[in-house]
Coordinates of C-alpha atoms and ligand atoms in Angstrom, one line a residue:
X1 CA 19.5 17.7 -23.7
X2 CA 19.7 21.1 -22.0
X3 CA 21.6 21.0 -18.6
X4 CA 19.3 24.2 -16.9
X5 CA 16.0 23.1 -15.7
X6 CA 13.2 25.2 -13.1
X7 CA 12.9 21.6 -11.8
X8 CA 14.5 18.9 -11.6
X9 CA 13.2 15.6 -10.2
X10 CA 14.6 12.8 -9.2
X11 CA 12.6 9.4 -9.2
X12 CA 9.9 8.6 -11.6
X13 CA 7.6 6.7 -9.2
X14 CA 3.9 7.8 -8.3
X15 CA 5.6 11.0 -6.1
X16 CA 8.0 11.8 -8.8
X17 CA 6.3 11.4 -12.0
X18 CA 3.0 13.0 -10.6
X19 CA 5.4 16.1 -9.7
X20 CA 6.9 16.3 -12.9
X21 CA 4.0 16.5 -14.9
X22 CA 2.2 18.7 -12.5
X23 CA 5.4 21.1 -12.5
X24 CA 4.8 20.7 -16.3
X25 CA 1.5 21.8 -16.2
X26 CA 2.4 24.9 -14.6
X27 CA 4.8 25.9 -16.9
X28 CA 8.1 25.1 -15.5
X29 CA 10.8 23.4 -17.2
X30 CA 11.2 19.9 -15.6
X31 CA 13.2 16.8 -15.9
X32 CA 12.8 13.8 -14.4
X33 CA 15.7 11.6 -13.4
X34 CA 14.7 7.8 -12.6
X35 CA 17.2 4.8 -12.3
X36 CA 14.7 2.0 -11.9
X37 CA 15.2 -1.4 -14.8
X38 CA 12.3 -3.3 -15.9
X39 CA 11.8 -7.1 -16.1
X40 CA 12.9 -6.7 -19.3
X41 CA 16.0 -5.1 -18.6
X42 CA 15.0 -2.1 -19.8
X43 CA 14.7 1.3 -18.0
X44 CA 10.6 1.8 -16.6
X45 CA 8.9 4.5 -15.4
X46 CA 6.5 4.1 -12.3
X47 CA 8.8 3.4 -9.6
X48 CA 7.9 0.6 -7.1
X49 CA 4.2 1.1 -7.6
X50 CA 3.7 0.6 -10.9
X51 CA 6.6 -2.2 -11.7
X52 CA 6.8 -4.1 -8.2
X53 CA 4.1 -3.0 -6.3
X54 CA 0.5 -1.3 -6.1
X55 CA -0.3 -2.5 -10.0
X56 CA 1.5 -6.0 -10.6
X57 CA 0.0 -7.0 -6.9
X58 CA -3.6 -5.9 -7.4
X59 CA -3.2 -8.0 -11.2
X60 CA -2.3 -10.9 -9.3
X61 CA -4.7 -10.1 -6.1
X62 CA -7.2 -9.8 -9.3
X63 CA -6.6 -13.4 -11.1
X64 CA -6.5 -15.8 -8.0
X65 CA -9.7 -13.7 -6.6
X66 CA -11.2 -15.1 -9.8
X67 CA -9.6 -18.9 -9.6
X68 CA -10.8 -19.2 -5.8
X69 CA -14.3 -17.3 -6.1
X70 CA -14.4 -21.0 -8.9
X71 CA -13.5 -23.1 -6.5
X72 CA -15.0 -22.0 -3.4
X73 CA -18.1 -19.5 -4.3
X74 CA -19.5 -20.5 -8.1
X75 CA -21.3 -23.2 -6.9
X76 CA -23.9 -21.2 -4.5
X77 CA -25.0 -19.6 -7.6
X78 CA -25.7 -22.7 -9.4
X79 CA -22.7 -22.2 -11.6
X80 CA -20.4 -25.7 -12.0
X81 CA -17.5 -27.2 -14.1
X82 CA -15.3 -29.6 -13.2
X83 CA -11.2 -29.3 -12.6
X84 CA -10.8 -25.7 -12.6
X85 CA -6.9 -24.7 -13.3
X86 CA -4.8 -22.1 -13.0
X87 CA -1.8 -21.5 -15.5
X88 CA 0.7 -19.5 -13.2
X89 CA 2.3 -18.2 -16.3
X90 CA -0.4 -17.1 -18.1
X91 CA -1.2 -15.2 -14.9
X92 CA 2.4 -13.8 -14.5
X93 CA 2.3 -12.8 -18.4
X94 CA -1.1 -10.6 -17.8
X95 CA -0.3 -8.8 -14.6
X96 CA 3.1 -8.6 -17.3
X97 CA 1.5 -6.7 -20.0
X98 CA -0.6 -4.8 -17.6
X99 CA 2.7 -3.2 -15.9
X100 CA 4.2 -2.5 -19.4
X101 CA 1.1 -0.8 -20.1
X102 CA 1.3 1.6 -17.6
X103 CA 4.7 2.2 -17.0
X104 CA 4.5 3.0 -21.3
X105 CA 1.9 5.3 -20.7
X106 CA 3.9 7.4 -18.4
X107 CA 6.7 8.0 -21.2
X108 CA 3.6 8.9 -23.3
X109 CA 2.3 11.5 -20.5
X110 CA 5.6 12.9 -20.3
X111 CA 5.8 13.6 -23.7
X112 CA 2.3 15.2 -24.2
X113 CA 3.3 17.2 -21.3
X114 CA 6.8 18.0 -22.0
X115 CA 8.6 16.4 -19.4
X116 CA 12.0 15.2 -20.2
X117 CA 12.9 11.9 -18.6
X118 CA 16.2 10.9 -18.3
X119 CA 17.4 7.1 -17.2
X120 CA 20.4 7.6 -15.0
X121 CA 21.3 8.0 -11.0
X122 CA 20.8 11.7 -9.8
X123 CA 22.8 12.7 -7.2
X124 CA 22.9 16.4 -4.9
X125 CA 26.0 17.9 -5.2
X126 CA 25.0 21.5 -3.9
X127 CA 23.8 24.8 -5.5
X128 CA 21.1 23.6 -7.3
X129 CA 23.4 21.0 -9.1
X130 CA 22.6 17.6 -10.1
X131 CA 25.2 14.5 -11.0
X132 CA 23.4 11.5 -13.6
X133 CA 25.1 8.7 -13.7
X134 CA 24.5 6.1 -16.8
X135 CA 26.9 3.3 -16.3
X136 CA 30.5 4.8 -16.8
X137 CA 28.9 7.8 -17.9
X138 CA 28.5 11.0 -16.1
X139 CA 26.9 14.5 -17.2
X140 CA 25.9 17.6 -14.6
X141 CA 22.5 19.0 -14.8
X142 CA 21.3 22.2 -12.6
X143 CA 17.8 23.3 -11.3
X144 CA 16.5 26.0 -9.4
X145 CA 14.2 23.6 -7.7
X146 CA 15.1 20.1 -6.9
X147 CA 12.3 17.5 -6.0
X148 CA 13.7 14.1 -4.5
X149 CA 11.3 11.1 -4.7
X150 CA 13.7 8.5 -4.4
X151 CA 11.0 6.1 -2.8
X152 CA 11.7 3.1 -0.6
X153 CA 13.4 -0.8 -0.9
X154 CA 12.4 -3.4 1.1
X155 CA 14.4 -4.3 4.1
X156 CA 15.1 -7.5 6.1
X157 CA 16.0 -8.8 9.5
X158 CA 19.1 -10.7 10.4
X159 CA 20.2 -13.6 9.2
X160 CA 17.6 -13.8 6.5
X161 CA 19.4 -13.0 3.0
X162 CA 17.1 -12.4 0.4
X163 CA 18.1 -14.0 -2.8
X164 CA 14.7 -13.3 -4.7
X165 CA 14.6 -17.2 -5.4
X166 CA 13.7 -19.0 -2.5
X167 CA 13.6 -16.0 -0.5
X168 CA 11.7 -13.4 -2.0
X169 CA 10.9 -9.6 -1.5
X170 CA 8.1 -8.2 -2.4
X171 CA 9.5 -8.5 -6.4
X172 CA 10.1 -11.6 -6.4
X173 CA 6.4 -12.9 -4.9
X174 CA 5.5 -11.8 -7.7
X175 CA 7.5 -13.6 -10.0
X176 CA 7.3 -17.0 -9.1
X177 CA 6.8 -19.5 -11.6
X178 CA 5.0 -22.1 -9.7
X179 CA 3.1 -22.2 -7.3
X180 CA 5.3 -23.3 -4.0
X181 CA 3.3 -26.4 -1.5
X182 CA 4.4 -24.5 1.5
X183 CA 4.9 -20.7 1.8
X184 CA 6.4 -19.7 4.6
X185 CA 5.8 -15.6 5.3
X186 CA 7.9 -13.4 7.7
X187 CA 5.2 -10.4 8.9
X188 CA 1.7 -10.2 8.9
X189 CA 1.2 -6.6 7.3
X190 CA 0.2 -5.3 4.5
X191 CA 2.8 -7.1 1.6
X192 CA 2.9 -10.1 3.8
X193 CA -1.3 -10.3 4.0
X194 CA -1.8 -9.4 0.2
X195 CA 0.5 -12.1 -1.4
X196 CA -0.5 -14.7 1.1
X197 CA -3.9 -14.2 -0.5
X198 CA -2.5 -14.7 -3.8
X199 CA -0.6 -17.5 -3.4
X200 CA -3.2 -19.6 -1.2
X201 CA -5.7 -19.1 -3.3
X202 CA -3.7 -21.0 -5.5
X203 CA -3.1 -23.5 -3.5
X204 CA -0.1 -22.8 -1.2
X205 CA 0.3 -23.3 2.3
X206 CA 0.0 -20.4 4.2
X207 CA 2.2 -19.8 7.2
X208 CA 2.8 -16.0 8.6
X209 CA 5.3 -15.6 11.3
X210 CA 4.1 -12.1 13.4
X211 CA 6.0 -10.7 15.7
X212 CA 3.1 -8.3 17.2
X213 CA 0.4 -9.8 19.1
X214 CA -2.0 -9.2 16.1
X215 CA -2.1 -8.7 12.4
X216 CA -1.8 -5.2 10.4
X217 CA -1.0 -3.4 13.7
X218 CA -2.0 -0.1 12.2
X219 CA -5.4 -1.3 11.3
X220 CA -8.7 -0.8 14.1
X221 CA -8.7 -3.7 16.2
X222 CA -12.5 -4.7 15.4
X223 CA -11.2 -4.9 11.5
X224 CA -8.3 -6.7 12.0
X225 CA -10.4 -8.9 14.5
X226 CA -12.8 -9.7 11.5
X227 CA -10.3 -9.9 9.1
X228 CA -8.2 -12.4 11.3
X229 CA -11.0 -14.6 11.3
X230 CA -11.9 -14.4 7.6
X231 CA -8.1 -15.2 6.9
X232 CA -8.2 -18.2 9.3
X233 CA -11.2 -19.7 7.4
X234 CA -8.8 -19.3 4.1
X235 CA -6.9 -21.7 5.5
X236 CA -3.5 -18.6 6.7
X237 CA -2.0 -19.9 9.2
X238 CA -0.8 -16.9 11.4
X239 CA 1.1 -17.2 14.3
X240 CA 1.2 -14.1 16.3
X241 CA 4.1 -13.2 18.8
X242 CA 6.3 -15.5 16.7
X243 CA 9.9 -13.9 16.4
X244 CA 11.7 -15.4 13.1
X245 CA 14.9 -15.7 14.0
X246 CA 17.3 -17.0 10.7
X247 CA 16.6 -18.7 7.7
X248 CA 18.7 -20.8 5.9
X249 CA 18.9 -23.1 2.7
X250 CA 18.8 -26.4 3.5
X251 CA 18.7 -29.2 0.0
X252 CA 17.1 -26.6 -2.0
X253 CA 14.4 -25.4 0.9
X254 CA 14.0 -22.7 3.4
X255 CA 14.5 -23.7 7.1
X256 CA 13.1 -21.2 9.8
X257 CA 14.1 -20.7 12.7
X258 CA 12.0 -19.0 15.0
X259 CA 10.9 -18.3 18.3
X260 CA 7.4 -18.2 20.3
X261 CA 7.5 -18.1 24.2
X262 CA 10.6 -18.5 24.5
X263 CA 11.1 -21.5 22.6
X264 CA 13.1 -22.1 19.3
X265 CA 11.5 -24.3 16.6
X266 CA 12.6 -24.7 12.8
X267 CA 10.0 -25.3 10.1
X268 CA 10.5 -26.2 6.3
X269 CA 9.5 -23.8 3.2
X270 CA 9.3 -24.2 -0.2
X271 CA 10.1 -20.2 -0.5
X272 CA 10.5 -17.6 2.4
X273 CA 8.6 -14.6 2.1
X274 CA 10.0 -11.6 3.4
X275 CA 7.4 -8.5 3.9
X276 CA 9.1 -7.0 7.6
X277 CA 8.6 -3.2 6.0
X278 CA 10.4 -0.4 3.9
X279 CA 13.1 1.5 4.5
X280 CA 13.8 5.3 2.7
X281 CA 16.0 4.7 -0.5
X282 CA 19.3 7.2 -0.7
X283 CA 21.7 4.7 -1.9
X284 CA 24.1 7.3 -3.9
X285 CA 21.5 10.1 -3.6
X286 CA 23.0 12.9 -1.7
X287 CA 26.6 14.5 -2.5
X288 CA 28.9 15.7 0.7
X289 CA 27.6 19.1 0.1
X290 CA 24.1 19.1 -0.4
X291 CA 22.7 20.1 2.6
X292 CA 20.1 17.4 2.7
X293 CA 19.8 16.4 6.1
X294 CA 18.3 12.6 7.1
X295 CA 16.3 12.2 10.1
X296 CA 17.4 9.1 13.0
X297 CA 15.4 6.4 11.1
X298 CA 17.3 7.2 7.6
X299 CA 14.2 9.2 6.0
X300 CA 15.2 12.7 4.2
X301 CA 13.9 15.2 7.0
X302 CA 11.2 17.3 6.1
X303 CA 8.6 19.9 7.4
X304 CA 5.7 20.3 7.0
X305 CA 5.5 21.5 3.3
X306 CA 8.3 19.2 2.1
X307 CA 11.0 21.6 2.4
X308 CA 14.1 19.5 3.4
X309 CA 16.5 21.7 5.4
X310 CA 18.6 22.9 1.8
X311 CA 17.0 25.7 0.1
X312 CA 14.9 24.9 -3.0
X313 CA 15.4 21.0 -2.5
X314 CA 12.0 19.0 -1.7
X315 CA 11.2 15.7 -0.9
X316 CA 8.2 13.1 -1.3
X317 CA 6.6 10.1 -0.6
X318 CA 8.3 7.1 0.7
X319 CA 11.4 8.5 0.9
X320 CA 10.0 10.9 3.8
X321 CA 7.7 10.4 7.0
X322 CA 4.2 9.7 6.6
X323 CA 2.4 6.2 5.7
X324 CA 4.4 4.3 2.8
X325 CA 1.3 4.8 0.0
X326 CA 1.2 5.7 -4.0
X327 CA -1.3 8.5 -3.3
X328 CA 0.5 10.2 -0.4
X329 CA 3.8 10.5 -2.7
X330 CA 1.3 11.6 -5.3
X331 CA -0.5 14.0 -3.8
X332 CA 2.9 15.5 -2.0
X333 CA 4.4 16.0 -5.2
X334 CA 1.0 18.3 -6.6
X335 CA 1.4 20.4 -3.3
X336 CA 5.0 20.8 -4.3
X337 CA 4.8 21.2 -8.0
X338 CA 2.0 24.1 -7.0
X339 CA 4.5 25.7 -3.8
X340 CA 7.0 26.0 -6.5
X341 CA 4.6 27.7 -8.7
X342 CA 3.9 30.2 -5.9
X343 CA 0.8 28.6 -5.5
X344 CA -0.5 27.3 -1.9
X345 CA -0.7 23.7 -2.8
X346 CA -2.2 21.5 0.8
X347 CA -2.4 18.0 2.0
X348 CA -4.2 17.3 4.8
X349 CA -2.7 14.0 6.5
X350 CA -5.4 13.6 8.4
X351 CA -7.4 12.3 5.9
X352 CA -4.6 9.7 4.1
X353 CA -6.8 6.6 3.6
X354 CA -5.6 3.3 3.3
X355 CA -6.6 0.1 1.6
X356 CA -5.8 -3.5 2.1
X357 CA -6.6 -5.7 -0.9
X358 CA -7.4 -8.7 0.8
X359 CA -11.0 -10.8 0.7
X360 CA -12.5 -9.5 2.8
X361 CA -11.0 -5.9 1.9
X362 CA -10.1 -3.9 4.3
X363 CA -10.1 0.4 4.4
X364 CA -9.9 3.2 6.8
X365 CA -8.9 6.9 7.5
X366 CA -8.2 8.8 9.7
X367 CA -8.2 7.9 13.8
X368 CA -8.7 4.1 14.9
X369 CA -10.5 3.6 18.6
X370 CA -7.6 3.2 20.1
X371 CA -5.7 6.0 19.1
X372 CA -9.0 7.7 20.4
X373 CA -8.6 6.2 23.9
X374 CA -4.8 6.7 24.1
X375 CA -5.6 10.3 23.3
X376 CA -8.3 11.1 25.8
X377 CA -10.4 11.8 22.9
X378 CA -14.6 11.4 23.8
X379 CA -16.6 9.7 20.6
X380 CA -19.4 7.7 19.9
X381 CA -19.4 4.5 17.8
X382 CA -21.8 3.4 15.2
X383 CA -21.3 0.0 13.5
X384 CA -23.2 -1.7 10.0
X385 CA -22.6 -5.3 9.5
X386 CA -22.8 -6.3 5.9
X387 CA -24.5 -9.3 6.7
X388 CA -27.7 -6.9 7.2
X389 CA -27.5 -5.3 3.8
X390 CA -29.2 -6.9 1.0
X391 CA -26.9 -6.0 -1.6
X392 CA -23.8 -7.7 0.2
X393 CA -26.1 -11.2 0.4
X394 CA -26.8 -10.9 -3.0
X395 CA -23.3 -11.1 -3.9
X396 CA -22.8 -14.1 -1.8
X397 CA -20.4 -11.3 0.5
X398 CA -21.9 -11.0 3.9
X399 CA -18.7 -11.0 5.9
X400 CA -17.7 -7.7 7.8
X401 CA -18.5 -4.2 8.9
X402 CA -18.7 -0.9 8.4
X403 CA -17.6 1.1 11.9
X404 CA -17.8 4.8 11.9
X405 CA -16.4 7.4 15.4
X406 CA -17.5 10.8 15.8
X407 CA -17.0 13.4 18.6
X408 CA -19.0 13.0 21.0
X409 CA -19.6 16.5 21.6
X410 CA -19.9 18.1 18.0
X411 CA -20.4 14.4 15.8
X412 CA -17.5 15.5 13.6
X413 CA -16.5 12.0 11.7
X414 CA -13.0 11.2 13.2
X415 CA -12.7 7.7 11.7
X416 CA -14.3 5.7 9.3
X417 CA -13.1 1.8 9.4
X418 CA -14.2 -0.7 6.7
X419 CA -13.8 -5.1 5.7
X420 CA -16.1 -6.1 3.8
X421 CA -16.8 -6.2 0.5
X422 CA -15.3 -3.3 -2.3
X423 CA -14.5 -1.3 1.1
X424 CA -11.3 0.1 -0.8
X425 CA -14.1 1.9 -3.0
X426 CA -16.7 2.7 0.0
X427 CA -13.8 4.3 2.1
X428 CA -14.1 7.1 -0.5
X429 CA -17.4 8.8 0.8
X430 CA -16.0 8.8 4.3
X431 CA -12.5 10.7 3.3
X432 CA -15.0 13.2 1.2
X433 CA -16.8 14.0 4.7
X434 CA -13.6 13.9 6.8
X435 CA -12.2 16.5 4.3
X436 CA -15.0 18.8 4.9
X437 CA -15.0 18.4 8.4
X438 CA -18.3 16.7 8.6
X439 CA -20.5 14.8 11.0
X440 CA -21.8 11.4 11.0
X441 CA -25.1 13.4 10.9
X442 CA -24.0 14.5 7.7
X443 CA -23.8 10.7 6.5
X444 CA -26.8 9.8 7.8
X445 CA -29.3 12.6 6.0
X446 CA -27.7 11.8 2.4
X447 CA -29.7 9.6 0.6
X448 CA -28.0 6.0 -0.8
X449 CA -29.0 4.0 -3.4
X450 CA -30.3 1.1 -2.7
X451 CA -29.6 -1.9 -3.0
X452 CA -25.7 -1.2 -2.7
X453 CA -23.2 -1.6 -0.3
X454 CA -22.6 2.3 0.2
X455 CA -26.0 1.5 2.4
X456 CA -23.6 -0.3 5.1
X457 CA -22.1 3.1 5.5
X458 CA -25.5 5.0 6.0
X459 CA -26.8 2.5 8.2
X460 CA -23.4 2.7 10.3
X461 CA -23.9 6.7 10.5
X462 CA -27.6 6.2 12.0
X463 CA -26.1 3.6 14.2
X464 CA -23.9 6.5 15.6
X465 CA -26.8 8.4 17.2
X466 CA -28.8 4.9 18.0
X467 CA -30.8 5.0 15.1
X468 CA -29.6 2.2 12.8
X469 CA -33.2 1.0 10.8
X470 CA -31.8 -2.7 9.8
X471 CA -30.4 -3.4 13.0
X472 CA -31.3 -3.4 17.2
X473 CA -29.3 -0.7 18.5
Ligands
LIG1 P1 8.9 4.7 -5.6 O1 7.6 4.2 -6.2 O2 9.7 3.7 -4.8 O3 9.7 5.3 -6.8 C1 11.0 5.8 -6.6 C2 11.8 5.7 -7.9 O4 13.0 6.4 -7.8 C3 12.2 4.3 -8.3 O5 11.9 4.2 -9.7 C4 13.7 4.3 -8.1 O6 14.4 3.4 -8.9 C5 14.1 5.7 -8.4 N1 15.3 6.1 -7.7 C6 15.8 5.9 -6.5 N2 16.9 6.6 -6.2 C7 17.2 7.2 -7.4 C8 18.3 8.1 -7.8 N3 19.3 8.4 -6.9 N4 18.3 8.5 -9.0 C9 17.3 8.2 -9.9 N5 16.3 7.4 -9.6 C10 16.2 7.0 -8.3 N6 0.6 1.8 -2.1 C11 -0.7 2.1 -2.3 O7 -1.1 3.2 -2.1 N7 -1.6 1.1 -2.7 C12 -1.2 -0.2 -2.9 O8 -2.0 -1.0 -3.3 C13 0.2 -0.5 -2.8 N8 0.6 -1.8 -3.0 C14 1.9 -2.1 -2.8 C15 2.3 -3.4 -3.1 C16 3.6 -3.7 -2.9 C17 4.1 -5.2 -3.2 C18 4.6 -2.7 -2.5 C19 6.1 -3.1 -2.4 C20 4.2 -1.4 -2.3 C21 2.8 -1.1 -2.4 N9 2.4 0.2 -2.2 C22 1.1 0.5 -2.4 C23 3.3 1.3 -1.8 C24 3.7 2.1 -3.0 O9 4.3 1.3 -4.0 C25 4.7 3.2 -2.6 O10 4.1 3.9 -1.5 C26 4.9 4.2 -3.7 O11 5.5 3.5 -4.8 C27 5.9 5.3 -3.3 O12 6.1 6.2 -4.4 P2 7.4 7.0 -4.5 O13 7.3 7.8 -5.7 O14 7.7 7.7 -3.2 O15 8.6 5.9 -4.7
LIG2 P1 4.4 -3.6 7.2 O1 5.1 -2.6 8.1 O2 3.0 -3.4 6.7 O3 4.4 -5.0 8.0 C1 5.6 -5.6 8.5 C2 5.2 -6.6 9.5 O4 6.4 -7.5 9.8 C3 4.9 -6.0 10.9 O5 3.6 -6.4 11.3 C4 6.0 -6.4 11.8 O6 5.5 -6.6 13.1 C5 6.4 -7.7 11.2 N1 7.8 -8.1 11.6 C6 8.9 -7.4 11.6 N2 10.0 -8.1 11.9 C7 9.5 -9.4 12.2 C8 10.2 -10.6 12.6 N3 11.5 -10.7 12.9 N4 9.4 -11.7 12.8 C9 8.1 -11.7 12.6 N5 7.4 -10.5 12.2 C10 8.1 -9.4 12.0 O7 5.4 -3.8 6.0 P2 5.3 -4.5 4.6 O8 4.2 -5.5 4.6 O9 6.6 -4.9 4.2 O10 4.8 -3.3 3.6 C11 5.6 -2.1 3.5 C12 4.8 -1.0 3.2 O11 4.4 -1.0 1.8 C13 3.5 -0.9 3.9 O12 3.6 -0.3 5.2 C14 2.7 0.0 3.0 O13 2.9 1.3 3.3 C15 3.2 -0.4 1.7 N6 2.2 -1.3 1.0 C16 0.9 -0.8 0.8 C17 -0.1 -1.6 0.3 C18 -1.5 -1.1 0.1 O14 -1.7 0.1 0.3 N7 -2.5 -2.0 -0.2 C19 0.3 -2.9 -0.2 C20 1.6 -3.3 0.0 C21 2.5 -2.5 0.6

């Protein structure tokens, strides 16, 4: 292996391997450095996404959708059978195959593209040089650029040890065996919402301790509103301004201790979820010397354009501010890849959407109402229920909205917000107009099929200037 690269980068997640391959493109010399083992014990590309994350979650999200759309749904369209089952390990050994498939087809873009990989812990030692570490083994590498896309670990609060057997992170929800009677949850976010779908729908109970005083606190408060009442009628139990306080093995079970209204109760688990956020992964990362500084909250500081504050040394996705999501650190590591190149690669954050695979999904971008209100900001609102569109009947999917806020003055779209059915596909015509600066007008005069659900959004962009057809405005 040659030991002088134009790039080096170090983490082979959806930031890092996206930047390699794009630096690759361009004709740059790259290695990528990546430290992460497989459930096989063997090194895997991909990161968090691909092994313990985005993919393996949506596989799982994917089956149990399936199992309780038997159960619960099948029978409105005629459609019967008796004793529907669920082998857990069948459904752990697809979502599996599917994560070997993908992180395997990284090794194979790297080598169509010329990337070398190398399994080992990269760490900054200054003037463009870069320490691996495999095992007991240590060799020096230097770059003239230096990429860091060390991604995130989960966290946890105190007096909660997770053990990843009774209580789990977000790898271990997604390795359990069997399905547990009672699952007990520690925050109602985005982890904590997703595999609470999973495992009730397979038959769990659900119980999700919040501490905020409602769910997914980043979401627009009509979504979450809808949302909250389509997870109650799943049977999620979630108590909201509930402080966990400790949890603690007791004869082979979780006990929690937690706190509402000033009052301490303890309840019994089968396993202990733990999804209370991420925090910016530099275990053994940066060398006394390497002029990487970290910001108050641990993340590597950056500016605007990635630059951290040592020349020629970059850093993406989770490990830096921003929203915690696979095509942020994706689409960071292009701009990168290109500034490197001397090209004028651009993100605009702005326009970052997010996607919650829950039933009913939920997606937005950009501003939610209140961030509108909190910054003096005038708009109008239009709103589609998919009750109203013929499409969403059909599929026996009713529930939800689509809710859309322009400027009141020039109609620009400044938020789109979406639960309901395939929103995390829908949300896609919305960032398309945001990124083009365009107006809910703009929505409104393009024609959509029909019958589809893409009609929710239309109908919500007429409903922004009082002219909705399906609906009373
Ligand atoms: P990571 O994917 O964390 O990759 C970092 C890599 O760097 C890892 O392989 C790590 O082992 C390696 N590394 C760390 N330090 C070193 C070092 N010193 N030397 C060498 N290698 C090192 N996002 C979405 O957009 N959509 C989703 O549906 C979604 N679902 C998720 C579900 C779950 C359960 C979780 C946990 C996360 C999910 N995310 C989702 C978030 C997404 O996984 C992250 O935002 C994304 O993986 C961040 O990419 P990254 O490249 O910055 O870091
Ligand atoms: P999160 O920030 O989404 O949610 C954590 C929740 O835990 C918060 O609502 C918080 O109020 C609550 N909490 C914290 N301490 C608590 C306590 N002591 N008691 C009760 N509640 C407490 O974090 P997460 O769910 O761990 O997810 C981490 C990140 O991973 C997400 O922010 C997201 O960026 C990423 N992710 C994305 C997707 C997706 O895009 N579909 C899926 C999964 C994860």
């Amino acid at each position: 292996m040659s030991n002088q690269y134009d790039v080096v980068v170090i983490g082979g997640g959806p930031g890092g391997y996206v930047a390699a391959i794009r630096c690759a493109q361009l004709g740059l010399s790259t290695l990528c450095v990546d430290n992460f083992i497989g459930k096989d014990d063997k090194p895997a590309l991909g990161g968090t996404c691909l092994n313990v994350g985005c993919i393996p979650s949506k596989a799982l999200l994917d089956s149990s959708k399936n199992f309780a759309h038997m159960q619960h749904d099948y029978h409105n369209h005629g459609i019967s059978f008796e004793n529907a089952k669920i082998d857990v390990n069948t459904m752990i050994g697809r979502k599996d195959a599917i994560v070997k498939q993908f992180t395997g087809g990284i090794a194979g873009l790297f080598k169509a593209n010329k990337v070398k990989a190398s399994h080992a812990t990269g760490t900054l030692m200054g003037n463009g040089e870069i320490k691996l570490t495999q095992g007991d083994k240590t060799t020096t590498v230097t770059a003239k650029n230096i990429i860091i896309a060390t991604g995130s670990t989960p966290f946890s609060i105190p007096n909660v040890i997770i053990d990843n057997n009774l209580i789990v992170d977000n790898a271990g929800a997604l390795n359990i065996s069997e399905t547990p009677k009672k699952l007990g949850i520690i925050g109602a976010g985005v982890i904590g919402l997703e595999m609470a779908s999973v495992w009730g729908r397979l038959g769990s109970d659900i119980v999700i301790f919040e501490a905020m005083d409602s769910l997914l606190a980043a979401a627009d408060i009509d979504i979450a509103k809808v949302a909250g009442r389509e997870f109650k009628k799943q049977k999620m139990d979630i108590r909201l301004k509930t402080f966990v306080k400790a949890a603690d093995i007791v004869n082979g079970k979780v006990e929690v201790t937690f706190e509402k209204n000033g009052e301490q109760s303890k309840e019994i688990f089968d396993k202990l979820l733990v999804a209370v956020g991420r925090k910016s992964n530099t275990e053994g990362l940066l060398g006394d010397n390497c002029g990487v500084e970290l910001t108050d909250r641990g993340q590597i500081q950056v500016n605007d354009l990635c630059q951290t504050t040592a020349n020629n040394i970059w850093a993406i996705g989770d490990v830096v501010r921003g929203p915690m999501l696979a095509h942020k650190a994706s689409e960071e590591g292009i701009a990168v890849a290109e500034r490197i190149a001397g090209q004028h690669g651009h993100i605009d954050f702005n326009t970052v959407p997010w996607v919650i695979y829950t039933e009913p999904e939920m997606a937005w971008v950009g501003k939610t109402e209140q961030q509108l209100k909190d910054e003096g900001v005038e708009y109008n609102v239009g709103t589609f229920p998919f009750a109203a569109i013929g499409r969403a009947v059909a599929m026996n999917q009713p529930q939800g909205m689509v809710k859309l806020l322009a400027d009141k003055e020039t109609d620009t779209l400044l938020g789109a917000h979406i639960v309901g059915a395939n929103a995390s596909e829908l949300i896609a015509e919305c960032v398309v107009t945001m990124e083009f600066q365009g107006c809910s007008e703009d929505l409104a005069r393009i024609i959509h099929a029909h019958p589809t659900l893409s009609e929710a959004v239309h109908e919500a962009a007429l409903s922004v200037d009082k002219r909705a057809i399906h609906k009373m405005n």
